[in-house]
Amino acid sequence: MFQSDAAQTNLDFLIAQQAEDGSWKPTLNWGGKYPDEAAKSERDSTSVLTFSALAQLRAFGRIEGVSA
């Protein structure tokens, strides 16, 4: 498994971006426009980003109690 210092630093950063509720949120800002679409987009994006982050962390053995 690839375990460079740069990869570990990137994973540390990813972990630091985790929200209080355990998810990862998009950084896109709609500027208050299209509130209904923005809310749906945020929900959809949060799901995709959270799945992706957890898959990466699992692949590198960075989730306690879960083996890669």
mmCIF file with all atom_site columns, C-alpha atoms in Angstrom, residues 3-64:
data_model
loop_
_atom_site.group_PDB
_atom_site.id
_atom_site.type_symbol
_atom_site.label_atom_id
_atom_site.label_alt_id
_atom_site.label_comp_id
_atom_site.label_asym_id
_atom_site.label_entity_id
_atom_site.label_seq_id
_atom_site.pdbx_PDB_ins_code
_atom_site.Cartn_x
_atom_site.Cartn_y
_atom_site.Cartn_z
_atom_site.occupancy
_atom_site.B_iso_or_equiv
_atom_site.pdbx_formal_charge
_atom_site.auth_seq_id
_atom_site.auth_comp_id
_atom_site.auth_asym_id
_atom_site.auth_atom_id
_atom_site.pdbx_PDB_model_num
ATOM 1  C CA . GLN A 1 3  ? 2.008   5.353  2.305  1.00 0.00 ? 3  GLN A CA 1
ATOM 2  C CA . SER A 1 4  ? 4.072   8.444  1.462  1.00 0.00 ? 4  SER A CA 1
ATOM 3  C CA . ASP A 1 5  ? 4.288   11.396 3.824  1.00 0.00 ? 5  ASP A CA 1
ATOM 4  C CA . ALA A 1 6  ? 2.393   13.499 1.274  1.00 0.00 ? 6  ALA A CA 1
ATOM 5  C CA . ALA A 1 7  ? -0.443  10.959 1.136  1.00 0.00 ? 7  ALA A CA 1
ATOM 6  C CA . GLN A 1 8  ? -0.682  10.877 4.929  1.00 0.00 ? 8  GLN A CA 1
ATOM 7  C CA . THR A 1 9  ? -0.665  14.696 5.089  1.00 0.00 ? 9  THR A CA 1
ATOM 8  C CA . ASN A 1 10 ? -3.482  14.781 2.548  1.00 0.00 ? 10 ASN A CA 1
ATOM 9  C CA . LEU A 1 11 ? -5.488  12.264 4.575  1.00 0.00 ? 11 LEU A CA 1
ATOM 10 C CA . ASP A 1 12 ? -4.902  14.321 7.726  1.00 0.00 ? 12 ASP A CA 1
ATOM 11 C CA . PHE A 1 13 ? -6.289  17.363 5.895  1.00 0.00 ? 13 PHE A CA 1
ATOM 12 C CA . LEU A 1 14 ? -9.294  15.341 4.710  1.00 0.00 ? 14 LEU A CA 1
ATOM 13 C CA . ILE A 1 15 ? -10.030 14.245 8.278  1.00 0.00 ? 15 ILE A CA 1
ATOM 14 C CA . ALA A 1 16 ? -9.752  17.843 9.503  1.00 0.00 ? 16 ALA A CA 1
ATOM 15 C CA . GLN A 1 17 ? -12.450 18.880 6.998  1.00 0.00 ? 17 GLN A CA 1
ATOM 16 C CA . GLN A 1 18 ? -15.016 16.487 8.466  1.00 0.00 ? 18 GLN A CA 1
ATOM 17 C CA . ALA A 1 19 ? -18.117 18.299 9.762  1.00 0.00 ? 19 ALA A CA 1
ATOM 18 C CA . GLU A 1 20 ? -19.490 17.921 13.288 1.00 0.00 ? 20 GLU A CA 1
ATOM 19 C CA . ASP A 1 21 ? -22.197 15.543 12.015 1.00 0.00 ? 21 ASP A CA 1
ATOM 20 C CA . GLY A 1 22 ? -19.560 13.219 10.516 1.00 0.00 ? 22 GLY A CA 1
ATOM 21 C CA . SER A 1 23 ? -20.084 14.264 6.905  1.00 0.00 ? 23 SER A CA 1
ATOM 22 C CA . TRP A 1 24 ? -18.017 16.215 4.408  1.00 0.00 ? 24 TRP A CA 1
ATOM 23 C CA . LYS A 1 25 ? -19.747 19.291 2.985  1.00 0.00 ? 25 LYS A CA 1
ATOM 24 C CA . PRO A 1 26 ? -19.275 20.994 -0.382 1.00 0.00 ? 26 PRO A CA 1
ATOM 25 C CA . THR A 1 27 ? -17.486 24.338 -0.392 1.00 0.00 ? 27 THR A CA 1
ATOM 26 C CA . LEU A 1 28 ? -19.630 25.767 -3.163 1.00 0.00 ? 28 LEU A CA 1
ATOM 27 C CA . ASN A 1 29 ? -21.514 28.948 -2.252 1.00 0.00 ? 29 ASN A CA 1
ATOM 28 C CA . TRP A 1 30 ? -24.636 29.812 -4.232 1.00 0.00 ? 30 TRP A CA 1
ATOM 29 C CA . GLY A 1 31 ? -24.650 33.370 -2.873 1.00 0.00 ? 31 GLY A CA 1
ATOM 30 C CA . GLY A 1 32 ? -28.236 33.112 -1.673 1.00 0.00 ? 32 GLY A CA 1
ATOM 31 C CA . LYS A 1 33 ? -29.580 32.473 -5.164 1.00 0.00 ? 33 LYS A CA 1
ATOM 32 C CA . TYR A 1 34 ? -31.869 29.560 -5.997 1.00 0.00 ? 34 TYR A CA 1
ATOM 33 C CA . PRO A 1 35 ? -32.352 28.384 -2.384 1.00 0.00 ? 35 PRO A CA 1
ATOM 34 C CA . ASP A 1 36 ? -34.328 25.240 -3.245 1.00 0.00 ? 36 ASP A CA 1
ATOM 35 C CA . GLU A 1 37 ? -31.801 24.077 -5.814 1.00 0.00 ? 37 GLU A CA 1
ATOM 36 C CA . ALA A 1 38 ? -28.907 25.001 -3.538 1.00 0.00 ? 38 ALA A CA 1
ATOM 37 C CA . ALA A 1 39 ? -30.323 22.900 -0.686 1.00 0.00 ? 39 ALA A CA 1
ATOM 38 C CA . LYS A 1 40 ? -30.838 19.872 -2.956 1.00 0.00 ? 40 LYS A CA 1
ATOM 39 C CA . SER A 1 41 ? -27.383 20.280 -4.436 1.00 0.00 ? 41 SER A CA 1
ATOM 40 C CA . GLU A 1 42 ? -25.823 20.476 -0.970 1.00 0.00 ? 42 GLU A CA 1
ATOM 41 C CA . ARG A 1 43 ? -27.609 17.292 0.158  1.00 0.00 ? 43 ARG A CA 1
ATOM 42 C CA . ASP A 1 44 ? -26.559 15.403 -2.971 1.00 0.00 ? 44 ASP A CA 1
ATOM 43 C CA . SER A 1 45 ? -22.991 16.703 -2.863 1.00 0.00 ? 45 SER A CA 1
ATOM 44 C CA . THR A 1 46 ? -22.645 15.939 0.846  1.00 0.00 ? 46 THR A CA 1
ATOM 45 C CA . SER A 1 47 ? -23.574 12.313 0.175  1.00 0.00 ? 47 SER A CA 1
ATOM 46 C CA . VAL A 1 48 ? -21.050 11.942 -2.633 1.00 0.00 ? 48 VAL A CA 1
ATOM 47 C CA . LEU A 1 49 ? -18.260 13.744 -0.763 1.00 0.00 ? 49 LEU A CA 1
ATOM 48 C CA . THR A 1 50 ? -18.831 11.733 2.409  1.00 0.00 ? 50 THR A CA 1
ATOM 49 C CA . PHE A 1 51 ? -18.826 8.413  0.557  1.00 0.00 ? 51 PHE A CA 1
ATOM 50 C CA . SER A 1 52 ? -15.652 9.388  -1.302 1.00 0.00 ? 52 SER A CA 1
ATOM 51 C CA . ALA A 1 53 ? -13.858 10.542 1.850  1.00 0.00 ? 53 ALA A CA 1
ATOM 52 C CA . LEU A 1 54 ? -14.758 7.383  3.749  1.00 0.00 ? 54 LEU A CA 1
ATOM 53 C CA . ALA A 1 55 ? -13.654 5.196  0.836  1.00 0.00 ? 55 ALA A CA 1
ATOM 54 C CA . GLN A 1 56 ? -10.283 6.967  0.718  1.00 0.00 ? 56 GLN A CA 1
ATOM 55 C CA . LEU A 1 57 ? -9.785  6.727  4.471  1.00 0.00 ? 57 LEU A CA 1
ATOM 56 C CA . ARG A 1 58 ? -10.726 3.050  4.455  1.00 0.00 ? 58 ARG A CA 1
ATOM 57 C CA . ALA A 1 59 ? -8.367  2.302  1.554  1.00 0.00 ? 59 ALA A CA 1
ATOM 58 C CA . PHE A 1 60 ? -5.464  3.777  3.528  1.00 0.00 ? 60 PHE A CA 1
ATOM 59 C CA . GLY A 1 61 ? -6.405  2.137  6.830  1.00 0.00 ? 61 GLY A CA 1
ATOM 60 C CA . ARG A 1 62 ? -7.297  5.430  8.501  1.00 0.00 ? 62 ARG A CA 1
ATOM 61 C CA . ILE A 1 63 ? -10.640 4.360  10.006 1.00 0.00 ? 63 ILE A CA 1
ATOM 62 C CA . GLU A 1 64 ? -10.235 2.748  13.410 1.00 0.00 ? 64 GLU A CA 1
#
